[in-house]
GROMACS .gro file of N, CA, C and O in nm:
model
  364
    1MET      N    1  -4.692   0.026   1.686
    1MET     CA    2  -4.683  -0.014   1.825
    1MET      C    3  -4.787  -0.122   1.849
    1MET      O    4  -4.900  -0.110   1.806
    2THR      N    5  -4.746  -0.222   1.919
    2THR     CA    6  -4.837  -0.333   1.944
    2THR      C    7  -4.929  -0.305   2.062
    2THR      O    8  -4.903  -0.217   2.144
    3ASP      N    9  -5.034  -0.384   2.068
    3ASP     CA   10  -5.131  -0.371   2.176
    3ASP      C   11  -5.065  -0.393   2.312
    3ASP      O   12  -5.094  -0.322   2.408
    4SER      N   13  -4.975  -0.489   2.320
    4SER     CA   14  -4.910  -0.517   2.449
    4SER      C   15  -4.819  -0.402   2.490
    4SER      O   16  -4.810  -0.371   2.609
    5ALA      N   17  -4.755  -0.336   2.395
    5ALA     CA   18  -4.671  -0.221   2.428
    5ALA      C   19  -4.757  -0.107   2.482
    5ALA      O   20  -4.720  -0.040   2.578
    6LEU      N   21  -4.873  -0.086   2.421
    6LEU     CA   22  -4.964   0.018   2.470
    6LEU      C   23  -5.013  -0.013   2.611
    6LEU      O   24  -5.025   0.077   2.695
    7ASN      N   25  -5.039  -0.140   2.637
    7ASN     CA   26  -5.082  -0.180   2.771
    7ASN      C   27  -4.975  -0.151   2.875
    7ASN      O   28  -5.006  -0.108   2.986
    8VAL      N   29  -4.849  -0.175   2.839
    8VAL     CA   30  -4.738  -0.147   2.932
    8VAL      C   31  -4.729   0.004   2.957
    8VAL      O   32  -4.713   0.047   3.072
    9ILE      N   33  -4.741   0.085   2.852
    9ILE     CA   34  -4.735   0.230   2.867
    9ILE      C   35  -4.849   0.280   2.956
    9ILE      O   36  -4.829   0.361   3.046
   10LEU      N   37  -4.970   0.232   2.930
   10LEU     CA   38  -5.084   0.274   3.010
   10LEU      C   39  -5.070   0.230   3.156
   10LEU      O   40  -5.104   0.306   3.248
   11ALA      N   41  -5.018   0.112   3.178
   11ALA     CA   42  -4.997   0.066   3.315
   11ALA      C   43  -4.895   0.154   3.386
   11ALA      O   44  -4.912   0.188   3.504
   12GLU      N   45  -4.791   0.193   3.316
   12GLU     CA   46  -4.689   0.280   3.376
   12GLU      C   47  -4.746   0.418   3.407
   12GLU      O   48  -4.717   0.477   3.511
   13LEU      N   49  -4.829   0.471   3.317
   13LEU     CA   50  -4.893   0.600   3.343
   13LEU      C   51  -4.986   0.592   3.464
   13LEU      O   52  -4.991   0.683   3.546
   14LYS      N   53  -5.058   0.481   3.478
   14LYS     CA   54  -5.145   0.462   3.595
   14LYS      C   55  -5.062   0.461   3.723
   14LYS      O   56  -5.100   0.522   3.823
   15THR      N   57  -4.949   0.393   3.719
   15THR     CA   58  -4.861   0.387   3.836
   15THR      C   59  -4.809   0.526   3.869
   15THR      O   60  -4.808   0.567   3.986
   16MET      N   61  -4.765   0.600   3.768
   16MET     CA   62  -4.714   0.735   3.791
   16MET      C   63  -4.823   0.825   3.847
   16MET      O   64  -4.798   0.910   3.932
   17GLY      N   65  -4.946   0.807   3.800
   17GLY     CA   66  -5.057   0.889   3.846
   17GLY      C   67  -5.099   0.858   3.988
   17GLY      O   68  -5.136   0.947   4.064
   18SER      N   69  -5.091   0.731   4.026
   18SER     CA   70  -5.137   0.693   4.160
   18SER      C   71  -5.025   0.698   4.264
   18SER      O   72  -5.045   0.744   4.375
   19GLN      N   73  -4.907   0.650   4.227
   19GLN     CA   74  -4.798   0.641   4.323
   19GLN      C   75  -4.690   0.747   4.302
   19GLN      O   76  -4.613   0.775   4.393
   20GLY      N   77  -4.685   0.801   4.180
   20GLY     CA   78  -4.578   0.895   4.148
   20GLY      C   79  -4.448   0.821   4.122
   20GLY      O   80  -4.438   0.700   4.143
   21PRO      N   81  -4.348   0.893   4.077
   21PRO     CA   82  -4.219   0.829   4.051
   21PRO      C   83  -4.141   0.808   4.180
   21PRO      O   84  -4.169   0.871   4.282
   22GLU      N   85  -4.045   0.721   4.174
   22GLU     CA   86  -3.954   0.708   4.288
   22GLU      C   87  -3.868   0.834   4.289
   22GLU      O   88  -3.811   0.872   4.186
   23PRO      N   89  -3.859   0.903   4.403
   23PRO     CA   90  -3.785   1.030   4.406
   23PRO      C   91  -3.642   1.019   4.354
   23PRO      O   92  -3.595   1.107   4.281
   24GLU      N   93  -3.573   0.912   4.389
   24GLU     CA   94  -3.435   0.896   4.342
   24GLU      C   95  -3.431   0.880   4.190
   24GLU      O   96  -3.346   0.938   4.123
   25ALA      N   97  -3.524   0.802   4.136
   25ALA     CA   98  -3.528   0.781   3.992
   25ALA      C   99  -3.561   0.911   3.919
   25ALA      O  100  -3.503   0.940   3.813
   26LEU      N  101  -3.651   0.991   3.974
   26LEU     CA  102  -3.684   1.119   3.913
   26LEU      C  103  -3.563   1.211   3.913
   26LEU      O  104  -3.531   1.273   3.811
   27GLY      N  105  -3.492   1.217   4.024
   27GLY     CA  106  -3.372   1.301   4.032
   27GLY      C  107  -3.266   1.259   3.931
   27GLY      O  108  -3.205   1.343   3.865
   28LEU      N  109  -3.245   1.128   3.918
   28LEU     CA  110  -3.147   1.079   3.822
   28LEU      C  111  -3.188   1.109   3.678
   28LEU      O  112  -3.105   1.146   3.595
   29ARG      N  113  -3.316   1.094   3.649
   29ARG     CA  114  -3.364   1.120   3.513
   29ARG      C  115  -3.349   1.268   3.478
   29ARG      O  116  -3.310   1.302   3.366
   30ILE      N  117  -3.379   1.355   3.573
   30ILE     CA  118  -3.364   1.499   3.547
   30ILE      C  119  -3.217   1.532   3.522
   30ILE      O  120  -3.185   1.605   3.428
   31LYS      N  121  -3.127   1.476   3.604
   31LYS     CA  122  -2.984   1.500   3.582
   31LYS      C  123  -2.941   1.451   3.445
   31LYS      O  124  -2.862   1.517   3.376
   32GLN      N  125  -2.992   1.336   3.403
   32GLN     CA  126  -2.958   1.281   3.272
   32GLN      C  127  -3.006   1.374   3.160
   32GLN      O  128  -2.932   1.403   3.067
   33LEU      N  129  -3.130   1.421   3.170
   33LEU     CA  130  -3.184   1.509   3.067
   33LEU      C  131  -3.109   1.641   3.061
   33LEU      O  132  -3.081   1.692   2.952
   34VAL      N  133  -3.074   1.697   3.176
   34VAL     CA  134  -2.998   1.822   3.179
   34VAL      C  135  -2.861   1.802   3.114
   34VAL      O  136  -2.817   1.883   3.032
   35GLY      N  137  -2.794   1.694   3.149
   35GLY     CA  138  -2.663   1.664   3.090
   35GLY      C  139  -2.670   1.646   2.939
   35GLY      O  140  -2.586   1.698   2.865
   36GLN      N  141  -2.770   1.571   2.893
   36GLN     CA  142  -2.786   1.550   2.749
   36GLN      C  143  -2.812   1.681   2.677
   36GLN      O  144  -2.758   1.706   2.569
   37TYR      N  145  -2.895   1.767   2.735
   37TYR     CA  146  -2.927   1.894   2.671
   37TYR      C  147  -2.803   1.982   2.662
   37TYR      O  148  -2.777   2.044   2.560
   38ARG      N  149  -2.724   1.985   2.768
   38ARG     CA  150  -2.603   2.067   2.766
   38ARG      C  151  -2.503   2.017   2.662
   38ARG      O  152  -2.431   2.096   2.601
   39LEU      N  153  -2.499   1.887   2.640
   39LEU     CA  154  -2.410   1.832   2.538
   39LEU      C  155  -2.451   1.874   2.396
   39LEU      O  156  -2.368   1.880   2.306
   40LEU      N  157  -2.578   1.905   2.378
   40LEU     CA  158  -2.625   1.949   2.247
   40LEU      C  159  -2.555   2.077   2.200
   40LEU      O  160  -2.542   2.102   2.081
   41PHE      N  161  -2.508   2.156   2.295
   41PHE     CA  162  -2.448   2.285   2.262
   41PHE      C  163  -2.304   2.274   2.216
   41PHE      O  164  -2.238   2.374   2.192
   42GLU      N  165  -2.255   2.151   2.200
   42GLU     CA  166  -2.120   2.132   2.149
   42GLU      C  167  -2.114   2.145   1.996
   42GLU      O  168  -2.007   2.159   1.940
   43ARG      N  169  -2.230   2.140   1.932
   43ARG     CA  170  -2.234   2.150   1.786
   43ARG      C  171  -2.318   2.270   1.746
   43ARG      O  172  -2.432   2.286   1.790
   44SER      N  173  -2.262   2.354   1.661
   44SER     CA  174  -2.334   2.475   1.619
   44SER      C  175  -2.459   2.441   1.540
   44SER      O  176  -2.559   2.513   1.547
   45SER      N  177  -2.456   2.330   1.466
   45SER     CA  178  -2.575   2.293   1.388
   45SER      C  179  -2.693   2.260   1.481
   45SER      O  180  -2.808   2.291   1.450
   46THR      N  181  -2.665   2.198   1.594
   46THR     CA  182  -2.771   2.165   1.688
   46THR      C  183  -2.826   2.292   1.752
   46THR      O  184  -2.947   2.304   1.770
   47ILE      N  185  -2.738   2.387   1.783
   47ILE     CA  186  -2.784   2.515   1.839
   47ILE      C  187  -2.876   2.583   1.738
   47ILE      O  188  -2.982   2.634   1.773
   48GLY      N  189  -2.836   2.580   1.611
   48GLY     CA  190  -2.919   2.638   1.506
   48GLY      C  191  -3.055   2.571   1.498
   48GLY      O  192  -3.158   2.638   1.483
   49ASN      N  193  -3.056   2.439   1.508
   49ASN     CA  194  -3.183   2.366   1.505
   49ASN      C  195  -3.273   2.402   1.622
   49ASN      O  196  -3.394   2.419   1.606
   50LEU      N  197  -3.214   2.413   1.741
   50LEU     CA  198  -3.293   2.450   1.859
   50LEU      C  199  -3.353   2.589   1.843
   50LEU      O  200  -3.471   2.611   1.873
   51LEU      N  201  -3.273   2.683   1.794
   51LEU     CA  202  -3.323   2.819   1.774
   51LEU      C  203  -3.428   2.824   1.663
   51LEU      O  204  -3.527   2.896   1.674
   52GLN      N  205  -3.407   2.747   1.558
   52GLN     CA  206  -3.505   2.743   1.449
   52GLN      C  207  -3.637   2.684   1.498
   52GLN      O  208  -3.745   2.734   1.464
   53ASN      N  209  -3.630   2.580   1.579
   53ASN     CA  210  -3.753   2.521   1.635
   53ASN      C  211  -3.825   2.621   1.723
   53ASN      O  212  -3.949   2.629   1.720
   54ALA      N  213  -3.750   2.697   1.803
   54ALA     CA  214  -3.813   2.798   1.888
   54ALA      C  215  -3.882   2.903   1.800
   54ALA      O  216  -3.996   2.943   1.825
   55TRP      N  217  -3.814   2.946   1.697
   55TRP     CA  218  -3.870   3.047   1.607
   55TRP      C  219  -3.995   2.995   1.538
   55TRP      O  220  -4.098   3.063   1.534
   56SER      N  221  -3.989   2.871   1.485
   56SER     CA  222  -4.102   2.818   1.408
   56SER      C  223  -4.225   2.789   1.495
   56SER      O  224  -4.337   2.790   1.446
   57THR      N  225  -4.204   2.763   1.624
   57THR     CA  226  -4.318   2.737   1.713
   57THR      C  227  -4.363   2.862   1.787
   57THR      O  228  -4.462   2.857   1.860
   58GLY      N  229  -4.290   2.971   1.770
   58GLY     CA  230  -4.327   3.095   1.837
   58GLY      C  231  -4.282   3.101   1.982
   58GLY      O  232  -4.321   3.191   2.056
   59ALA      N  233  -4.198   3.007   2.023
   59ALA     CA  234  -4.146   3.008   2.160
   59ALA      C  235  -4.038   3.114   2.170
   59ALA      O  236  -3.963   3.137   2.075
   60PRO      N  237  -4.028   3.179   2.284
   60PRO     CA  238  -3.920   3.278   2.300
   60PRO      C  239  -3.784   3.208   2.300
   60PRO      O  240  -3.771   3.094   2.344
   61TYR      N  241  -3.684   3.278   2.249
   61TYR     CA  242  -3.550   3.218   2.243
   61TYR      C  243  -3.496   3.185   2.382
   61TYR      O  244  -3.411   3.098   2.397
   62GLU      N  245  -3.548   3.253   2.484
   62GLU     CA  246  -3.504   3.224   2.620
   62GLU      C  247  -3.537   3.081   2.660
   62GLU      O  248  -3.474   3.025   2.749
   63TRP      N  249  -3.636   3.021   2.595
   63TRP     CA  250  -3.672   2.882   2.626
   63TRP      C  251  -3.555   2.790   2.598
   63TRP      O  252  -3.533   2.693   2.669
   64VAL      N  253  -3.480   2.819   2.492
   64VAL     CA  254  -3.363   2.738   2.458
   64VAL      C  255  -3.259   2.753   2.568
   64VAL      O  256  -3.202   2.656   2.617
   65GLU      N  257  -3.237   2.876   2.609
   65GLU     CA  258  -3.134   2.905   2.709
   65GLU      C  259  -3.173   2.854   2.848
   65GLU      O  260  -3.089   2.805   2.924
   66ASN      N  261  -3.301   2.863   2.882
   66ASN     CA  262  -3.347   2.830   3.017
   66ASN      C  263  -3.409   2.692   3.030
   66ASN      O  264  -3.470   2.661   3.133
   67HIS      N  265  -3.395   2.610   2.929
   67HIS     CA  266  -3.458   2.477   2.930
   67HIS      C  267  -3.414   2.394   3.050
   67HIS      O  268  -3.496   2.329   3.116
   68THR      N  269  -3.285   2.395   3.080
   68THR     CA  270  -3.237   2.312   3.192
   68THR      C  271  -3.292   2.362   3.326
   68THR      O  272  -3.318   2.282   3.415
   69ASP      N  273  -3.310   2.493   3.338
   69ASP     CA  274  -3.370   2.546   3.462
   69ASP      C  275  -3.511   2.492   3.480
   69ASP      O  276  -3.550   2.455   3.591
   70ARG      N  277  -3.588   2.487   3.370
   70ARG     CA  278  -3.724   2.436   3.379
   70ARG      C  279  -3.724   2.287   3.411
   70ARG      O  280  -3.806   2.239   3.490
   71LEU      N  281  -3.632   2.212   3.352
   71LEU     CA  282  -3.622   2.068   3.381
   71LEU      C  283  -3.594   2.045   3.529
   71LEU      O  284  -3.654   1.957   3.592
   72GLN      N  285  -3.505   2.124   3.585
   72GLN     CA  286  -3.466   2.104   3.724
   72GLN      C  287  -3.577   2.141   3.822
   72GLN      O  288  -3.571   2.104   3.939
   73LYS      N  289  -3.679   2.210   3.776
   73LYS     CA  290  -3.792   2.247   3.862
   73LYS      C  291  -3.904   2.144   3.860
   73LYS      O  292  -4.001   2.157   3.934
   74VAL      N  293  -3.892   2.041   3.774
   74VAL     CA  294  -3.997   1.938   3.768
   74VAL      C  295  -4.001   1.866   3.903
   74VAL      O  296  -3.898   1.822   3.955
   75SER      N  297  -4.120   1.854   3.958
   75SER     CA  298  -4.135   1.793   4.090
   75SER      C  299  -4.211   1.660   4.081
   75SER      O  300  -4.271   1.628   3.979
   76TYR      N  301  -4.208   1.590   4.191
   76TYR     CA  302  -4.283   1.467   4.208
   76TYR      C  303  -4.431   1.491   4.177
   76TYR      O  304  -4.495   1.416   4.104
   77GLY      N  305  -4.485   1.600   4.231
   77GLY     CA  306  -4.626   1.635   4.208
   77GLY      C  307  -4.655   1.665   4.062
   77GLY      O  308  -4.763   1.632   4.012
   78ASP      N  309  -4.560   1.727   3.992
   78ASP     CA  310  -4.578   1.756   3.850
   78ASP      C  311  -4.595   1.627   3.771
   78ASP      O  312  -4.681   1.616   3.684
   79VAL      N  313  -4.511   1.529   3.801
   79VAL     CA  314  -4.516   1.401   3.729
   79VAL      C  315  -4.650   1.332   3.754
   79VAL      O  316  -4.714   1.284   3.660
   80LYS      N  317  -4.696   1.330   3.879
   80LYS     CA  318  -4.825   1.268   3.910
   80LYS      C  319  -4.938   1.340   3.838
   80LYS      O  320  -5.027   1.277   3.781
   81ARG      N  321  -4.935   1.473   3.840
   81ARG     CA  322  -5.042   1.552   3.778
   81ARG      C  323  -5.049   1.525   3.628
   81ARG      O  324  -5.157   1.499   3.573
   82VAL      N  325  -4.936   1.527   3.560
   82VAL     CA  326  -4.935   1.507   3.415
   82VAL      C  327  -4.974   1.363   3.381
   82VAL      O  328  -5.049   1.340   3.285
   83ALA      N  329  -4.927   1.267   3.458
   83ALA     CA  330  -4.966   1.127   3.433
   83ALA      C  331  -5.117   1.112   3.445
   83ALA      O  332  -5.180   1.046   3.362
   84ASN      N  333  -5.176   1.175   3.546
   84ASN     CA  334  -5.322   1.169   3.562
   84ASN      C  335  -5.395   1.239   3.448
   84ASN      O  336  -5.500   1.193   3.404
   85GLU      N  337  -5.339   1.350   3.397
   85GLU     CA  338  -5.400   1.418   3.283
   85GLU      C  339  -5.404   1.327   3.161
   85GLU      O  340  -5.505   1.319   3.091
   86TYR      N  341  -5.295   1.254   3.137
   86TYR     CA  342  -5.293   1.162   3.024
   86TYR      C  343  -5.388   1.045   3.047
   86TYR      O  344  -5.454   0.999   2.954
   87MET      N  345  -5.395   0.996   3.168
   87MET     CA  346  -5.485   0.884   3.196
   87MET      C  347  -5.631   0.926   3.179
   87MET      O  348  -5.713   0.845   3.139
   88ASP      N  349  -5.662   1.050   3.210
   88ASP     CA  350  -5.799   1.099   3.193
   88ASP      C  351  -5.844   1.093   3.048
   88ASP      O  352  -5.962   1.083   3.020
   89MET      N  353  -5.750   1.096   2.956
   89MET     CA  354  -5.785   1.088   2.812
   89MET      C  355  -5.841   0.951   2.777
   89MET      O  356  -5.912   0.937   2.679
   90PHE      N  357  -5.810   0.850   2.858
   90PHE     CA  358  -5.852   0.713   2.827
   90PHE      C  359  -5.973   0.669   2.907
   90PHE      O  360  -6.018   0.555   2.895
   91ASP      N  361  -6.025   0.754   2.992
   91ASP     CA  362  -6.143   0.717   3.071
   91ASP      C  363  -6.271   0.748   2.996
   91ASP      O  364  -6.286   0.833   2.920
   0.00000   0.00000   0.00000
């Protein structure tokens, strides 16, 4: 990754931390992620991979089943908080 790419990423994190995401953009992104995740369940090999990852990381299997519920609960404040946590690493 180039220095200019890192600068763009850091600038975006600063914006997310100070202003937060645009509510409409956040809603659309969450819908996109939920849709993509649900499409993963069309292939048994992908389901196996998700369950294997849960097992290998010690996550409960319910995490695989309830992932979309958790995504849909992400709020504007969550995005700002996490962006600020990442920015604090660079101060």
